[in-house]
Amino acid sequence: MGASGLDMFCHGCIPLSWGIAVCGLVVDHPSIGDFLRDGFALKSQLAEFLQIGQSSLEARLPCSTEALAALHPGAFACKAEALVKEVESFYETEVGDGHLYELAAWHLNSAAYIADTLRLQALIAKGQHLDFGGGIGSHALAAAQLPQVEQVWMVDLNGWNRDFVSQRAQSLGLAHKLRCVRDLTAPELPEQFDSLVCLDVLEHLPDPALQLELFAKRLKAKTGAALMNWYFFKGFNGEYPFHFDGPELVDKFFQTLQDLYLEQFHPYLITARIYGLR
C-alpha cells in the first residue's frame, strides 16, 4: 500500500507503469522498500565515499542544514548575468561536500515523503529519463531500476554530488543505466526526454520560469511527463536563505507554468505535481 493509505484511485490520464495493479490496487516497485529500509544503503555509501567513520557521519548529519545555510553569503548580486554566475558558483564550488550531508539527512529523516515522490516517479518515468538537480541520487537510482526506463541522465552542478551518485550506481549494479553530467548543454544528452523529474530545485534558481521553458523544449510534446515541485520561501526563521522568493520571480514562474504545462491528477497528498505539455 502507498504511504498515504489509499487503497484505490482513479488515475485519469497519467501514463501508468509501476504503482498500479489490477482494479487500481496500489503496488510498489521493489525499489521503494529498498529506499525505505536504508535509503539505498545511503549511510554506508556516504561514509565510504567521504572516507570517514560511521560515528563521524552520524555526528555531522543532524546539523547539516544549519551548516549549509551558514555558507550562504546572505544575498546575491542584483544584475541578472552576475546573479546566475554567483548561484552556479555557490552550488558548484562553495558548498563543497556540505550538500551531501544536508541532502542525506533530509532524505533519511523524510523517508516517507521521499518514498511518495519515488512512487510518483514510477508512474511517469520511461525511456530517456532526466533527473535535473539530482543531488545524492535517490530518484536517479530508483528510476534506473524501473524496467520501462532505458537510460537515466542525472544533471547536477556539484561535482561531489555527481561523483557520489556515480559511485552509488556502480555499487548497486546500475552504472549501465545511469550517467551524470553537469548541465543540459552536455553533448551526450539526448535532444528530447520521455520524462523528467525536478524536485526541490526550482526555488534555488534565479530564473525558474526560464528553466520551465527549457524543460518544455526538451520534453516530448505529446507523450512526455514531468514531475516537479518548488518552495519559493526562505523559511519562517530564515533557515533557507538559498531559496529565491521575489514576488516578480514567483509571478513569472506561475504564469509560465500555466502557459506551457497542464497538470495531471495524482492521489498522493504531497507538494510534487505531474505535468504534461499543453
Short mmCIF file of C-alpha atoms in Angstrom, two decimals:
data_model
loop_
_atom_site.label_atom_id
_atom_site.label_comp_id
_atom_site.label_asym_id
_atom_site.label_seq_id
_atom_site.Cartn_x
_atom_site.Cartn_y
_atom_site.Cartn_z
CA MET A 1 0.00 0.00 0.00
CA GLY A 2 1.08 3.57 -0.56
CA ALA A 3 2.27 5.53 2.45
CA SER A 4 -0.79 7.76 2.10
CA GLY A 5 -3.05 4.82 2.96
CA LEU A 6 -5.00 4.96 -0.28
CA ASP A 7 -6.29 1.60 -1.47
CA MET A 8 -7.72 2.62 -4.82
CA PHE A 9 -7.88 5.69 -7.03
CA CYS A 10 -8.89 6.96 -10.41
CA HIS A 11 -5.71 7.57 -12.36
CA GLY A 12 -7.11 9.85 -15.07
CA CYS A 13 -4.68 10.35 -17.92
CA ILE A 14 -1.41 9.51 -16.18
CA PRO A 15 0.61 7.05 -18.33
CA LEU A 16 0.80 4.20 -15.84
CA SER A 17 3.60 1.75 -15.24
CA TRP A 18 4.71 0.71 -11.76
CA GLY A 19 2.43 1.85 -8.97
CA ILE A 20 -0.86 0.36 -10.19
CA ALA A 21 -2.14 -3.19 -10.38
CA VAL A 22 -5.45 -4.78 -11.33
CA CYS A 23 -8.55 -2.94 -10.07
CA GLY A 24 -6.48 0.07 -9.05
CA LEU A 25 -4.73 -1.53 -6.07
CA VAL A 26 -1.50 0.26 -5.28
CA VAL A 27 1.56 -1.95 -5.73
CA ASP A 28 5.04 -0.58 -5.11
CA HIS A 29 8.05 -1.30 -7.23
CA PRO A 30 10.54 -3.25 -5.05
CA SER A 31 12.91 -0.26 -5.06
CA ILE A 32 10.50 1.64 -2.79
CA GLY A 33 11.01 -0.86 0.00
CA ASP A 34 14.76 -0.74 -0.50
CA PHE A 35 14.72 3.04 -0.15
CA LEU A 36 12.54 2.96 2.97
CA ARG A 37 14.84 0.41 4.59
CA ASP A 38 18.10 2.36 4.35
CA GLY A 39 17.92 4.93 1.54
CA PHE A 40 19.65 2.51 -0.85
CA ALA A 41 22.44 1.91 1.71
CA LEU A 42 22.92 5.67 1.92
CA LYS A 43 24.86 5.97 5.19
CA SER A 44 27.38 3.25 4.43
CA GLN A 45 27.90 4.53 0.88
CA LEU A 46 28.35 8.13 2.04
CA ALA A 47 30.83 7.17 4.74
CA GLU A 48 32.81 5.15 2.20
CA PHE A 49 32.75 7.96 -0.35
CA LEU A 50 33.87 10.60 2.16
CA GLN A 51 36.31 8.16 3.78
CA ILE A 52 35.05 8.82 7.29
CA GLY A 53 33.78 6.58 10.06
CA GLN A 54 30.11 5.98 10.77
CA SER A 55 30.36 7.84 14.08
CA SER A 56 31.73 10.95 12.35
CA LEU A 57 28.95 10.78 9.79
CA GLU A 58 26.27 10.40 12.46
CA ALA A 59 27.66 13.40 14.34
CA ARG A 60 27.52 15.71 11.35
CA LEU A 61 24.15 14.80 9.84
CA PRO A 62 21.90 16.48 12.49
CA CYS A 63 23.44 19.93 11.98
CA SER A 64 23.90 19.72 8.21
CA THR A 65 21.11 22.14 7.24
CA GLU A 66 22.43 24.85 9.56
CA ALA A 67 25.97 24.26 8.30
CA LEU A 68 24.89 24.67 4.68
CA ALA A 69 22.92 27.83 5.47
CA ALA A 70 25.98 29.27 7.20
CA LEU A 71 27.92 29.00 3.94
CA HIS A 72 25.42 31.21 2.13
CA PRO A 73 26.59 34.82 1.58
CA GLY A 74 23.21 36.19 2.68
CA ALA A 75 22.47 37.94 -0.61
CA PHE A 76 23.38 37.51 -4.23
CA ALA A 77 24.07 40.20 -6.83
CA CYS A 78 21.16 42.07 -8.36
CA LYS A 79 22.24 42.06 -12.01
CA ALA A 80 20.93 39.03 -13.87
CA GLU A 81 24.16 37.92 -15.52
CA ALA A 82 26.20 38.23 -12.32
CA LEU A 83 23.41 36.54 -10.35
CA VAL A 84 23.47 33.41 -12.49
CA LYS A 85 27.24 33.11 -12.12
CA GLU A 86 27.10 33.63 -8.35
CA VAL A 87 24.41 30.99 -7.87
CA GLU A 88 26.26 28.48 -10.04
CA SER A 89 29.49 29.14 -8.16
CA PHE A 90 27.79 28.68 -4.79
CA TYR A 91 26.33 25.26 -5.62
CA GLU A 92 29.22 24.06 -7.75
CA THR A 93 32.16 25.16 -5.63
CA GLU A 94 31.46 26.86 -2.32
CA VAL A 95 29.17 24.26 -0.73
CA GLY A 96 31.80 21.56 -1.26
CA ASP A 97 30.62 18.31 0.28
CA GLY A 98 28.16 20.15 2.55
CA HIS A 99 25.26 19.41 0.22
CA LEU A 100 25.89 15.67 0.54
CA TYR A 101 25.41 15.80 4.31
CA GLU A 102 22.36 18.07 4.11
CA LEU A 103 20.61 16.00 1.46
CA ALA A 104 21.43 12.72 3.18
CA ALA A 105 19.94 13.94 6.46
CA TRP A 106 16.82 15.17 4.72
CA HIS A 107 16.24 12.01 2.68
CA LEU A 108 16.69 9.81 5.74
CA ASN A 109 14.55 11.95 8.07
CA SER A 110 11.81 12.47 5.46
CA ALA A 111 11.86 8.97 4.01
CA ALA A 112 8.06 8.60 3.86
CA TYR A 113 7.71 11.79 1.84
CA ILE A 114 10.62 10.93 -0.46
CA ALA A 115 9.11 7.47 -0.98
CA ASP A 116 5.87 9.04 -2.21
CA THR A 117 7.83 11.09 -4.74
CA LEU A 118 9.51 7.86 -5.85
CA ARG A 119 6.06 6.33 -6.30
CA LEU A 120 5.05 9.27 -8.47
CA GLN A 121 8.25 8.97 -10.47
CA ALA A 122 7.48 5.29 -11.07
CA LEU A 123 4.16 6.33 -12.63
CA ILE A 124 5.69 8.62 -15.25
CA ALA A 125 9.33 7.60 -15.79
CA LYS A 126 10.11 5.89 -19.11
CA GLY A 127 12.57 5.78 -21.96
CA GLN A 128 15.15 8.54 -21.73
CA HIS A 129 14.62 9.97 -18.25
CA LEU A 130 16.07 13.24 -16.89
CA ASP A 131 16.71 13.89 -13.20
CA PHE A 132 17.51 17.61 -13.05
CA GLY A 133 19.38 18.66 -9.91
CA GLY A 134 19.55 15.06 -8.74
CA GLY A 135 21.61 15.67 -5.59
CA ILE A 136 22.52 12.42 -3.83
CA GLY A 137 20.69 10.37 -6.45
CA SER A 138 17.75 8.77 -4.64
CA HIS A 139 15.42 9.40 -7.57
CA ALA A 140 18.00 8.63 -10.25
CA LEU A 141 18.88 5.31 -8.61
CA ALA A 142 15.21 4.39 -8.23
CA ALA A 143 14.45 5.32 -11.85
CA ALA A 144 17.36 3.22 -13.10
CA GLN A 145 15.70 0.18 -11.52
CA LEU A 146 12.45 0.63 -13.47
CA PRO A 147 12.16 -1.71 -16.47
CA GLN A 148 10.42 0.90 -18.63
CA VAL A 149 13.35 3.32 -18.25
CA GLU A 150 16.10 2.91 -20.85
CA GLN A 151 18.57 5.47 -19.52
CA VAL A 152 18.68 7.89 -16.59
CA TRP A 153 20.51 11.18 -17.05
CA MET A 154 21.24 12.99 -13.80
CA VAL A 155 22.18 16.65 -14.13
CA ASP A 156 23.81 18.39 -11.18
CA LEU A 157 26.20 21.34 -10.93
CA ASN A 158 28.02 19.95 -7.91
CA GLY A 159 30.89 17.62 -8.76
CA TRP A 160 30.77 15.99 -5.33
CA ASN A 161 27.16 15.01 -5.98
CA ARG A 162 27.92 13.64 -9.44
CA ASP A 163 30.88 11.59 -8.24
CA PHE A 164 28.93 10.23 -5.27
CA VAL A 165 25.95 9.19 -7.40
CA SER A 166 28.23 7.55 -9.97
CA GLN A 167 29.87 5.55 -7.17
CA ARG A 168 26.46 4.61 -5.74
CA ALA A 169 25.26 3.44 -9.15
CA GLN A 170 28.37 1.32 -9.54
CA SER A 171 27.94 -0.31 -6.13
CA LEU A 172 24.26 -1.05 -6.84
CA GLY A 173 24.93 -2.52 -10.28
CA LEU A 174 23.17 0.35 -12.07
CA ALA A 175 26.08 2.12 -13.74
CA HIS A 176 25.00 0.90 -17.18
CA LYS A 177 21.68 2.78 -16.87
CA LEU A 178 22.70 5.97 -15.06
CA ARG A 179 25.00 8.74 -16.25
CA CYS A 180 25.79 12.03 -14.50
CA VAL A 181 26.54 15.32 -16.27
CA ARG A 182 26.98 18.92 -15.14
CA ASP A 183 24.25 20.70 -17.12
CA LEU A 184 21.81 20.43 -20.00
CA THR A 185 24.41 21.54 -22.56
CA ALA A 186 26.33 18.26 -22.19
CA PRO A 187 26.68 16.85 -25.74
CA GLU A 188 25.95 13.28 -24.72
CA LEU A 189 22.41 14.11 -23.60
CA PRO A 190 19.53 13.18 -25.91
CA GLU A 191 17.77 16.04 -27.69
CA GLN A 192 14.48 15.14 -26.01
CA PHE A 193 13.40 13.23 -22.94
CA ASP A 194 10.42 10.96 -22.40
CA SER A 195 10.13 12.02 -18.76
CA LEU A 196 11.81 14.31 -16.27
CA VAL A 197 12.00 14.90 -12.55
CA CYS A 198 12.90 18.24 -10.96
CA LEU A 199 12.34 18.15 -7.21
CA ASP A 200 13.39 20.78 -4.66
CA VAL A 201 15.47 22.59 -7.26
CA LEU A 202 13.43 25.37 -8.88
CA GLU A 203 13.45 27.57 -5.76
CA HIS A 204 17.27 27.61 -5.94
CA LEU A 205 17.33 29.09 -9.46
CA PRO A 206 17.46 32.83 -10.19
CA ASP A 207 15.07 32.36 -13.13
CA PRO A 208 12.89 29.27 -12.59
CA ALA A 209 10.49 30.38 -15.34
CA LEU A 210 13.31 30.10 -17.85
CA GLN A 211 14.00 26.59 -16.59
CA LEU A 212 10.39 25.65 -17.28
CA GLU A 213 10.81 26.92 -20.83
CA LEU A 214 13.98 24.86 -21.28
CA PHE A 215 12.22 21.77 -19.96
CA ALA A 216 9.34 22.31 -22.40
CA LYS A 217 11.79 22.35 -25.31
CA ARG A 218 13.44 19.10 -24.21
CA LEU A 219 10.31 17.14 -23.20
CA LYS A 220 8.50 15.08 -25.85
CA ALA A 221 5.41 17.01 -26.89
CA LYS A 222 2.54 14.53 -26.73
CA THR A 223 3.81 11.74 -24.51
CA GLY A 224 6.33 13.41 -22.19
CA ALA A 225 5.64 13.79 -18.48
CA ALA A 226 7.29 15.93 -15.82
CA LEU A 227 7.33 15.58 -12.03
CA MET A 228 8.14 18.87 -10.31
CA ASN A 229 7.79 20.83 -7.10
CA TRP A 230 9.02 24.13 -5.66
CA TYR A 231 9.21 26.10 -2.42
CA PHE A 232 9.70 29.82 -3.01
CA PHE A 233 10.14 30.66 0.65
CA LYS A 234 13.17 31.41 2.84
CA GLY A 235 11.59 29.80 5.89
CA PHE A 236 9.72 31.17 8.86
CA ASN A 237 13.02 31.76 10.62
CA GLY A 238 15.22 32.36 7.58
CA GLU A 239 16.50 28.78 7.63
CA TYR A 240 16.55 28.58 3.82
CA PRO A 241 18.50 31.68 2.74
CA PHE A 242 19.39 29.97 -0.55
CA HIS A 243 15.73 29.94 -1.72
CA PHE A 244 14.54 32.69 -4.07
CA ASP A 245 11.19 34.22 -3.15
CA GLY A 246 10.86 37.52 -5.04
CA PRO A 247 7.21 38.31 -5.95
CA GLU A 248 8.02 39.10 -9.58
CA LEU A 249 10.05 35.92 -9.94
CA VAL A 250 7.24 33.83 -8.47
CA ASP A 251 4.55 35.51 -10.59
CA LYS A 252 6.57 34.94 -13.76
CA PHE A 253 7.11 31.31 -12.77
CA PHE A 254 3.42 30.54 -12.31
CA GLN A 255 2.44 32.38 -15.48
CA THR A 256 4.96 30.33 -17.45
CA LEU A 257 3.82 27.12 -15.76
CA GLN A 258 0.20 27.80 -16.71
CA ASP A 259 1.12 28.77 -20.27
CA LEU A 260 3.21 25.68 -21.03
CA TYR A 261 2.03 22.83 -18.83
CA LEU A 262 -1.18 21.01 -17.92
CA GLU A 263 -1.33 19.34 -14.51
CA GLN A 264 -2.43 15.71 -14.24
CA PHE A 265 -4.13 14.26 -11.21
CA HIS A 266 -2.30 12.01 -8.78
CA PRO A 267 -3.55 10.68 -5.43
CA TYR A 268 -0.67 11.49 -3.10
CA LEU A 269 -1.10 14.37 -0.64
CA ILE A 270 2.31 15.91 -1.22
CA THR A 271 3.65 19.03 -2.92
CA ALA A 272 5.03 17.33 -6.04
CA ARG A 273 2.92 17.65 -9.20
CA ILE A 274 2.77 15.76 -12.50
CA TYR A 275 2.55 17.72 -15.76
CA GLY A 276 2.28 17.18 -19.47
CA LEU A 277 2.84 19.84 -22.11
CA ARG A 278 -0.13 21.80 -23.42
#
